[in-house]
CSV table of C-alpha atoms and ligand atoms in Angstrom, one decimal:
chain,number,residue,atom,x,y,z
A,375,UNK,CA,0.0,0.0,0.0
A,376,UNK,CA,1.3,3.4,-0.8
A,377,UNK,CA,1.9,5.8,1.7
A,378,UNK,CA,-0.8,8.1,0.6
A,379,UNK,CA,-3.1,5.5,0.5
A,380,UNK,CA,-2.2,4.3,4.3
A,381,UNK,CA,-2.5,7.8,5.3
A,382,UNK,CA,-6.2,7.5,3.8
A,383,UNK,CA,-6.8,4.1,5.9
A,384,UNK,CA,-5.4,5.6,9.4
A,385,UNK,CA,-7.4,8.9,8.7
A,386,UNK,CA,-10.6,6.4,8.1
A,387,UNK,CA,-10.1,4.6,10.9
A,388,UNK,CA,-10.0,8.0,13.3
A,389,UNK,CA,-13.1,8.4,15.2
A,390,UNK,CA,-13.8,11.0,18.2
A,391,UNK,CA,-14.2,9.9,21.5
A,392,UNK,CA,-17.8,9.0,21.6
A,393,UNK,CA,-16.9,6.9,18.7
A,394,UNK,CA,-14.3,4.9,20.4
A,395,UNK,CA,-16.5,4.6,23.7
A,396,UNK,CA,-19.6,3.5,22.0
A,397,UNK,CA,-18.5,0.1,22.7
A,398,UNK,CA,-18.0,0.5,26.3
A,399,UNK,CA,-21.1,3.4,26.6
A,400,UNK,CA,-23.3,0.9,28.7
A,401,UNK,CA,-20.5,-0.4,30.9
A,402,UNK,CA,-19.1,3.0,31.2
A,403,UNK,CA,-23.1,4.1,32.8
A,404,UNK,CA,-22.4,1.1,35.1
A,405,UNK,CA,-19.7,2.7,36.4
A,406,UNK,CA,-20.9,5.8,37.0
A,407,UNK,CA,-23.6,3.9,38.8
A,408,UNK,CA,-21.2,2.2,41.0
A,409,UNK,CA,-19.0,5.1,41.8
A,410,UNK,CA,-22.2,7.1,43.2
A,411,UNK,CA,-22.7,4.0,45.3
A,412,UNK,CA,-19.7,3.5,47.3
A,413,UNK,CA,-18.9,7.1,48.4
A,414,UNK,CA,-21.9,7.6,50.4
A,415,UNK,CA,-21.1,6.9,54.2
A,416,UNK,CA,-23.1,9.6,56.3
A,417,UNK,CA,-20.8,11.7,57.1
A,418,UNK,CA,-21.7,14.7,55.8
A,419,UNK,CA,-18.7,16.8,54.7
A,420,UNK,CA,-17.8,13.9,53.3
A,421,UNK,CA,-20.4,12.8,51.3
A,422,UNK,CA,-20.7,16.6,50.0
A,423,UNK,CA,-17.0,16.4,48.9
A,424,UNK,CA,-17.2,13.4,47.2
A,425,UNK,CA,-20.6,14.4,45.1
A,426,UNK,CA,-18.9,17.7,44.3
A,427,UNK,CA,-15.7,15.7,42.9
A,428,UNK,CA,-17.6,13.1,41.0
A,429,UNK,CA,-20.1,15.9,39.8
A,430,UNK,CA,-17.0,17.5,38.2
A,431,UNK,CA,-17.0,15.4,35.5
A,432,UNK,CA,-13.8,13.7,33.8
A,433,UNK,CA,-12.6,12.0,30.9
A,434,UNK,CA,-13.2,8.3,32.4
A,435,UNK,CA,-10.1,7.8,30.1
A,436,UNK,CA,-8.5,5.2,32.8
A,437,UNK,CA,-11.8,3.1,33.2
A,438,UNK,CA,-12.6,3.1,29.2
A,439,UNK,CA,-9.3,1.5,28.8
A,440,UNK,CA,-9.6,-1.2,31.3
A,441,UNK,CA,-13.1,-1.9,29.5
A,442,UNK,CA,-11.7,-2.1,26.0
A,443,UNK,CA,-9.1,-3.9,26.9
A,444,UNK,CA,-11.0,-6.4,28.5
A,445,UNK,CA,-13.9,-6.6,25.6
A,446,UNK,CA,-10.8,-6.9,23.2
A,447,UNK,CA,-9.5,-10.2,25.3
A,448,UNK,CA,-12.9,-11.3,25.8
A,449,UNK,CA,-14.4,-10.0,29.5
A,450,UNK,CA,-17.4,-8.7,29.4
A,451,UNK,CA,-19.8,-7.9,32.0
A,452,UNK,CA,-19.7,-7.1,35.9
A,453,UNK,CA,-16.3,-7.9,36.6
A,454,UNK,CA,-14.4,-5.4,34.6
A,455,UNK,CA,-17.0,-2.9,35.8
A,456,UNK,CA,-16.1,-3.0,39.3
A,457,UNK,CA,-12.3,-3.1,38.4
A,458,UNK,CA,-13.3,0.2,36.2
A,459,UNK,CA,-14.6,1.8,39.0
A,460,UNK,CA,-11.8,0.8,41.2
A,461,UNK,CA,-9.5,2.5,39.0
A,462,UNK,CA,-11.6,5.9,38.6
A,463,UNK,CA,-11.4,6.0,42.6
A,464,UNK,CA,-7.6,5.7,42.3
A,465,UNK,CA,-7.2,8.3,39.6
A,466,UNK,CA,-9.8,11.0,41.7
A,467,UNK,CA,-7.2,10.1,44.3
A,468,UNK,CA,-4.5,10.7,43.0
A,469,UNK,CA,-6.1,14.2,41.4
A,470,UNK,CA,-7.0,14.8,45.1
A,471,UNK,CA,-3.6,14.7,46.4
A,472,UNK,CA,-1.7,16.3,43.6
A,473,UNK,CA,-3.5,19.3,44.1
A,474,UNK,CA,-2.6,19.6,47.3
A,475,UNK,CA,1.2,19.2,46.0
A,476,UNK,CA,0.5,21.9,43.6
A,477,UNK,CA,-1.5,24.0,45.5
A,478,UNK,CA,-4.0,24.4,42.5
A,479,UNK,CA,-6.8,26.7,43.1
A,480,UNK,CA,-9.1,24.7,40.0
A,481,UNK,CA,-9.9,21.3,38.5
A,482,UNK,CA,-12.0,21.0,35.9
A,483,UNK,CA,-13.1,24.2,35.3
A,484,UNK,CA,-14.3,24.6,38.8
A,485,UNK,CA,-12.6,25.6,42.2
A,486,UNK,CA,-10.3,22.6,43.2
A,487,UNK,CA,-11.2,20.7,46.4
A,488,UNK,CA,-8.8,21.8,48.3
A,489,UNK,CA,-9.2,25.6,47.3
A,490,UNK,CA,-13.2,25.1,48.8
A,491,UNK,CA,-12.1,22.4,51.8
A,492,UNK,CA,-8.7,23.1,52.5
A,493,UNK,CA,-6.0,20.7,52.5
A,494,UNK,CA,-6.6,18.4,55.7
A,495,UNK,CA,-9.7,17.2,54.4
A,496,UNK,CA,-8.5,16.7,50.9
A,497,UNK,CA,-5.9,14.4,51.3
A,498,UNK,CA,-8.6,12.6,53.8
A,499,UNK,CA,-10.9,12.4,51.0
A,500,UNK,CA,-8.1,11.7,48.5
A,501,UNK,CA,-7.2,8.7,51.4
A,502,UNK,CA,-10.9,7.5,51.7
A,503,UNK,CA,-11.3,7.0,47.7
A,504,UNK,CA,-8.1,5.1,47.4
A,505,UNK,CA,-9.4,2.7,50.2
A,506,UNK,CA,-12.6,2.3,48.2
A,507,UNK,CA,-10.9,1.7,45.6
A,508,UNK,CA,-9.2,-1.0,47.2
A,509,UNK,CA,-12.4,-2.5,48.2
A,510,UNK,CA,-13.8,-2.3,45.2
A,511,UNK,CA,-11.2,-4.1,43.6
A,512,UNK,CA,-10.7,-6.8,46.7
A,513,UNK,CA,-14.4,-7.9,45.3
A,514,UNK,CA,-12.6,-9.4,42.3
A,515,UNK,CA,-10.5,-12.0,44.4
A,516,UNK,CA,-7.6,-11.5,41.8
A,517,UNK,CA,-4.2,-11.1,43.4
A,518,UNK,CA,-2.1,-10.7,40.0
A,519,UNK,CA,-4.6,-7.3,39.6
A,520,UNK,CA,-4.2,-6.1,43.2
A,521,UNK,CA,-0.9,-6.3,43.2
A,522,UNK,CA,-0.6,-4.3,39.3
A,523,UNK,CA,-2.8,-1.8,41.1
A,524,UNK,CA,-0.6,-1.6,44.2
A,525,UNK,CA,3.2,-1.3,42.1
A,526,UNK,CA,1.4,0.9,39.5
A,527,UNK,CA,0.4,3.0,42.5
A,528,UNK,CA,4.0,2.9,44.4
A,529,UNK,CA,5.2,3.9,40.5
A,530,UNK,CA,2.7,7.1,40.9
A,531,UNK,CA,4.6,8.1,44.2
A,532,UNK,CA,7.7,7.9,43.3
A,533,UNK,CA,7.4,10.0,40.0
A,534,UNK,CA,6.3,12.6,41.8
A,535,UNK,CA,8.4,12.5,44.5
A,536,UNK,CA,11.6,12.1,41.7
A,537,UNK,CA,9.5,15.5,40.5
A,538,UNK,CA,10.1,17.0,43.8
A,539,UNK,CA,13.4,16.1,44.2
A,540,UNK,CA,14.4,17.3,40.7
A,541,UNK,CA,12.4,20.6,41.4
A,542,UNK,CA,14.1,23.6,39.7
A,543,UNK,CA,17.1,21.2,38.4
A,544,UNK,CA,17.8,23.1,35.2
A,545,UNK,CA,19.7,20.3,34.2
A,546,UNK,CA,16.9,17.8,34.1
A,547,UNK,CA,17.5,15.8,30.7
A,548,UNK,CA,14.7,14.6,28.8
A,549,UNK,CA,15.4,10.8,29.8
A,550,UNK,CA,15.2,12.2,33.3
A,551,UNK,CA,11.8,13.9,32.6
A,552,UNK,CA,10.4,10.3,30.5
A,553,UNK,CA,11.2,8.4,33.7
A,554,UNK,CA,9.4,10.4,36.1
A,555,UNK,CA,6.4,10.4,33.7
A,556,UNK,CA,6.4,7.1,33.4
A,557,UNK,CA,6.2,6.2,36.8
A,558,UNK,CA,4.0,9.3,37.4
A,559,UNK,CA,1.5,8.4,34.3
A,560,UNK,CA,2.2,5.7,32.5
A,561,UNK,CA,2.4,2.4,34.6
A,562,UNK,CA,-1.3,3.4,35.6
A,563,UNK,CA,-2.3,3.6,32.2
A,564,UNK,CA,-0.5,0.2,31.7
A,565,UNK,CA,-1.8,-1.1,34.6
A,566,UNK,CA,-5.4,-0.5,33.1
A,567,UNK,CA,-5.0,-2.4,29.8
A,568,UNK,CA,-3.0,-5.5,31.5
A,569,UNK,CA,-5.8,-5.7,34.1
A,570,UNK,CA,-8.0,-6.2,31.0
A,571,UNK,CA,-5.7,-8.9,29.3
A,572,UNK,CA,-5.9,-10.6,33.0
A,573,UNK,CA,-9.7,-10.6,33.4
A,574,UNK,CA,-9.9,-12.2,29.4
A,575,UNK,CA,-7.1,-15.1,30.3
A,576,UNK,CA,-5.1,-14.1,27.2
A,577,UNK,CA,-1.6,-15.6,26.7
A,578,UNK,CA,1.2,-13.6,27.6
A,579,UNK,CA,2.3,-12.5,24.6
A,580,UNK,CA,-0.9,-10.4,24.2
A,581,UNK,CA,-1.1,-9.5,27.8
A,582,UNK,CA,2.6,-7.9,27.7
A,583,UNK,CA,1.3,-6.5,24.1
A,584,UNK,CA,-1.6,-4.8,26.2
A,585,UNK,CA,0.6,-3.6,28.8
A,586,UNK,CA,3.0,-1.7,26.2
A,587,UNK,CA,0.2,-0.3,24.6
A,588,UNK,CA,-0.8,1.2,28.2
A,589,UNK,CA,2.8,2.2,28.7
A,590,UNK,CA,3.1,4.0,25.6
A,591,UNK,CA,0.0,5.7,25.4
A,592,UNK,CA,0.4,6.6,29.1
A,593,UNK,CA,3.9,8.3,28.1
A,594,UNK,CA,1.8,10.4,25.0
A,595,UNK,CA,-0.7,11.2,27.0
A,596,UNK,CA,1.7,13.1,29.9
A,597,UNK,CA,3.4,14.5,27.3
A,598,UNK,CA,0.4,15.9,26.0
A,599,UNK,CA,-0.9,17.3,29.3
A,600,UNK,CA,2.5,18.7,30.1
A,601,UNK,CA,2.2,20.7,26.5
A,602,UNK,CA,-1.2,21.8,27.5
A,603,UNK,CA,0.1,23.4,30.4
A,604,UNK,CA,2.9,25.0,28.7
A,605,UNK,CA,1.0,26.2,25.4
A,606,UNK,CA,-3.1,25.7,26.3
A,607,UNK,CA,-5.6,28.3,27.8
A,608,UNK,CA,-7.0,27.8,31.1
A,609,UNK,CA,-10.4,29.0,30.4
A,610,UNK,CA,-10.6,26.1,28.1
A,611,UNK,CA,-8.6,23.4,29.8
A,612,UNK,CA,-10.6,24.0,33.2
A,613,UNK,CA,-6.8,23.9,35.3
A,614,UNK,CA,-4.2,26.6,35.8
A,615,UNK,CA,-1.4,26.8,32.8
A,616,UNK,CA,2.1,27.8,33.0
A,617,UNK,CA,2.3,26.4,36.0
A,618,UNK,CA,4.9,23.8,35.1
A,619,UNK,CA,7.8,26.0,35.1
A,620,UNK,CA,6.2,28.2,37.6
A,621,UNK,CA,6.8,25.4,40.0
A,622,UNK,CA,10.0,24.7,38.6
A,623,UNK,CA,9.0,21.5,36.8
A,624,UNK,CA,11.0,21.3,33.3
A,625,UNK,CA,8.6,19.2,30.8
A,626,UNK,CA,9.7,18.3,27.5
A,627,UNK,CA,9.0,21.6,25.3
A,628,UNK,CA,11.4,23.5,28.1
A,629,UNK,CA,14.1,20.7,28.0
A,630,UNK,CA,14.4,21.1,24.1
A,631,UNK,CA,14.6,24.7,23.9
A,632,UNK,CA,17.2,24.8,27.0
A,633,UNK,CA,19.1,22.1,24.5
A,634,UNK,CA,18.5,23.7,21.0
A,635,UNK,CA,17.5,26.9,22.0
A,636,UNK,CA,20.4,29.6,21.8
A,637,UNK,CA,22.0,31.7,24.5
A,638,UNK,CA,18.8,34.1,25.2
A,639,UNK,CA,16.2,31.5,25.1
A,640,UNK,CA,18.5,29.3,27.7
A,641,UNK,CA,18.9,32.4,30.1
A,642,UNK,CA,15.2,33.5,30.5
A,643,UNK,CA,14.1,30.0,30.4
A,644,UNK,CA,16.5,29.4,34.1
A,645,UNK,CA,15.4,32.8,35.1
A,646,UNK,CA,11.9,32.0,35.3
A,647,UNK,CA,12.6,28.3,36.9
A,648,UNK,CA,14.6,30.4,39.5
A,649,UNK,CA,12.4,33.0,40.2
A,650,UNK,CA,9.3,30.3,39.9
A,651,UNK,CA,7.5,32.9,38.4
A,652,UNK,CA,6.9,35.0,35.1
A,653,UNK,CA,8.0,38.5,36.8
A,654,UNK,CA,10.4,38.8,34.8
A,655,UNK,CA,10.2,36.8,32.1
A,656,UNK,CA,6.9,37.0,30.7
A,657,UNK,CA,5.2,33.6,29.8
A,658,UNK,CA,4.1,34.5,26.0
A,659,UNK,CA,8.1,35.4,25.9
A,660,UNK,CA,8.7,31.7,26.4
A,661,UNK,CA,6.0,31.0,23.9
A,662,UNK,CA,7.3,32.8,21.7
A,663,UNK,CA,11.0,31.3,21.7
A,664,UNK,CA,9.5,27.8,21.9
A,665,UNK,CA,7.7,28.2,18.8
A,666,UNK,CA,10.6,30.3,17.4
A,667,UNK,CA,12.8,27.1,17.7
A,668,UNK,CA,11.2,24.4,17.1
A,669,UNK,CA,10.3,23.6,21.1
A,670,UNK,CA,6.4,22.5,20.6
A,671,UNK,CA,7.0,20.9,17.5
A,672,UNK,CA,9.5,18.9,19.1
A,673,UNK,CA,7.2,17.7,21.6
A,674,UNK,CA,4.3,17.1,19.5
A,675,UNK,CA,6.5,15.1,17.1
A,676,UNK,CA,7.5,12.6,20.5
A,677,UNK,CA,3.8,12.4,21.6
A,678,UNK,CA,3.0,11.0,18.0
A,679,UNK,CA,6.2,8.9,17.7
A,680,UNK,CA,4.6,7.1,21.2
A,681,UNK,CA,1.3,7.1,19.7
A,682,UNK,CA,2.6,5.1,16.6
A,683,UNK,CA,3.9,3.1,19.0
A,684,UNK,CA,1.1,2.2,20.9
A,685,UNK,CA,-1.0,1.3,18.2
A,686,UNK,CA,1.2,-0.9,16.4
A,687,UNK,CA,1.5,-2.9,19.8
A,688,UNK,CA,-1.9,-3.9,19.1
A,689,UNK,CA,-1.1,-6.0,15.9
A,690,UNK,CA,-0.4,-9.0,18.1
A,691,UNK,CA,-4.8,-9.1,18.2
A,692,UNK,CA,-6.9,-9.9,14.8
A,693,UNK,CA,-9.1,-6.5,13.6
A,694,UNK,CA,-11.7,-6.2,15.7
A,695,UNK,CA,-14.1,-3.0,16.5
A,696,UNK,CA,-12.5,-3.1,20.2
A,697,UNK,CA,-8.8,-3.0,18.5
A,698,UNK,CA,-10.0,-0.2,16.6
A,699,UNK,CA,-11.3,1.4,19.5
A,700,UNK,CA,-8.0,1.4,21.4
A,701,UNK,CA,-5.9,2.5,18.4
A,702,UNK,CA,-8.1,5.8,18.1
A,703,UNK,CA,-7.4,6.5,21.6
A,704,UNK,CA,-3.8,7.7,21.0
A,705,UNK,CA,-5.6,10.3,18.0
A,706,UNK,CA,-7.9,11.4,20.7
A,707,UNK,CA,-5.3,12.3,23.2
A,708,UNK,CA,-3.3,13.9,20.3
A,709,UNK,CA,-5.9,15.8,19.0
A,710,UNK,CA,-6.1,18.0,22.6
A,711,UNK,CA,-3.1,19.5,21.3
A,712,UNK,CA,-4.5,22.8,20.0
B,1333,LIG,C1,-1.0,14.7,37.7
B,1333,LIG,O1,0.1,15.4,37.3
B,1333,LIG,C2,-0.7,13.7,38.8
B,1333,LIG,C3,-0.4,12.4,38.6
B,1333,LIG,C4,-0.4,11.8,37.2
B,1333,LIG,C5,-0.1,11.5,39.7
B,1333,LIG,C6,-0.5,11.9,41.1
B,1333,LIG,C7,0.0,11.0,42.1
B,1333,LIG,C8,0.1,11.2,43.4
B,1333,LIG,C9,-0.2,12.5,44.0
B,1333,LIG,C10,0.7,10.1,44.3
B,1333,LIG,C11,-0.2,9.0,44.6
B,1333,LIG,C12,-1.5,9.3,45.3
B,1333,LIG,C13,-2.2,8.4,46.0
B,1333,LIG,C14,-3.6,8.8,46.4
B,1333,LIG,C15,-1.7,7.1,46.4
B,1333,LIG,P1,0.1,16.9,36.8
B,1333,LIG,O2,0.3,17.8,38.0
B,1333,LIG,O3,1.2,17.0,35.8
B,1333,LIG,O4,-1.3,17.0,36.1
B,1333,LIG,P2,-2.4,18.2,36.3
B,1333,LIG,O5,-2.0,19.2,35.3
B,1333,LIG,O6,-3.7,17.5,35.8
B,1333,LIG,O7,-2.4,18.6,37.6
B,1334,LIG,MG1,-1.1,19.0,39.0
């Protein structure tokens, strides 16, 4: 097949992301269903926390995953379900606690939690989900899946502590910044798909195919994020911007221009990791050399080379709707890019 002509087929084959969840749209109502169920304990404060963070909406990216995954190896029904909502608990989590870290005053387009609560009862929130989560997923009587969940969680903490600890490191190299994201990111996202291949009993050479496909798209996915931050709007993405480098976290467009950049672009890009601000420096300053050299492209152009990836780790599995699904999901997460 020409190249033109593959182009065509891969350009066919994209569909948006109600396209790619139609498969999954009943079990993804389930889960909605369950997650409203097991948050509601009495306590008041509580109970009003966790409807206003559920009520927030989200991508359910993490649980339509697991689900495709699973209706790709062959589990359908209540089981993935519950492990679905298991892993939506984890990722609200996870959200929960990371604002906290990044003292973010809004998620999703609305104050964050701990902006309206205030930190204490965040992170006790954040602590109550993850247990949930736990029970939720204990119902399974699995151990290979608790104990995915439970490294892909301990990868989680230690990317963002390695993030902490490399905090204003002007020198952090781009290998540096893939291995914090894939312990931060990725590992849950691979964690999702394998937990899929587990619940179908496929052999392991599709399991491990699942699991790279996680990895990678995991990996495109932060990158993604990280160039939303560093290029998007904040009225549209519902979260603060610029606030990578504003907390001194280098992410990949900022590690290319302090490599390629020249002598100007390198100064005010350290002068604004060391002054954790844009005082100075003005943020559309940054843009504006990023673009100039190449910085976003550069980025863009490794988010896609992962997404590539990821798909053609599928090939291992015939055609099927659900192997379509999951190699549109990569397009969908590329396409945030403005
Ligand atoms: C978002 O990063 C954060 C993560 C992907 C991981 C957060 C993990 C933890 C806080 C540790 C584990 C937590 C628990 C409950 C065990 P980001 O700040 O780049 O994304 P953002 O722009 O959406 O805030
Ligand atoms: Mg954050």
């Amino acid at each position: 097949m020409s190249h033109a002509s593959s182009a065509a087929v891969v350009k066919e084959e994209r569909s948006d992301l109600r396209e790619i969840l139609r498969l999954v749209a009943d079990d993804l109502a389930h889960v909605e269903g369950l997650l409203h169920e097991h948050v509601s304990t009495g306590v008041r404060l509580l109970d009003m926390m966790a409807s206003y963070v559920q009520d927030g909406g989200g991508k359910r990216i993490r649980p339509a995953l697991l689900l495709l995954a699973a209706g790709l190896c062959g589990a359908r029904g209540e089981r993935p379900r519950w492990l679905a909502a298991a892993v939506e608990y984890i990722h609200m989590a996870t959200l929960l606690h990371d604002d906290v870290i990044d003292s973010a005053a809004m998620r999703r387009g609305r104050r964050s939690a701990n902006n309206r609560w205030g930190n204490a009862a965040t992170v006790l929130l954040g602590d109550f989900l993850y247990a949930r989560s736990m029970a939720l997923a204990l119902t399974q009587q699995n151990l290979p899946i608790l104990r995915l969940l439970s490294e892909a969680t301990l990868g989680m903490v230690e990317g963002e502590i390695l993030e902490i600890e490399r905090r204003g490191d002007g020198l952090l190299s781009e290998t540096d910044y893939l291995r914090i994201i894939e312990r931060k990111t990725a590992r849950f996202f691979s964690a999702c798909a394998e937990i899929g291949a587990i619940l179908g009993g496929v052999p392991p050479a599709q399991r491990r195919a699942l699991a790279a496909y996680g990895l990678e798209l995991g990996i495109c996915f932060q990158i993604v994020d990280d160039m939303l931050d560093f290029v998007g709007d904040e009225r549209i993405l519902g979260k603060p911007v610029a606030n990578d480098l504003r907390e001194g976290n280098l992410t990949l467009p900022a590690i290319h221009l302090l490599a390629s950049g020249d002598e100007e672009a390198s100064r005010k890009v350290l002068q604004v990791l060391k002054d954790r601000g844009y005082a100075r420096v003005p943020r559309e300053e940054i843009l504006r050399l990023a673009h100039k050299h190449g910085s976003i492209d550069a980025a863009r152009r490794q988010a896609e080379a992962r997404a590539s990836v990821a798909r053609r780790r599928l090939d291992v599995f015939s055609r099927s709707p659900h192997r379509q699904a999951l190699q549109s999901i990569p397009d969908f997460v590329l396409e945030r890019v403005p």
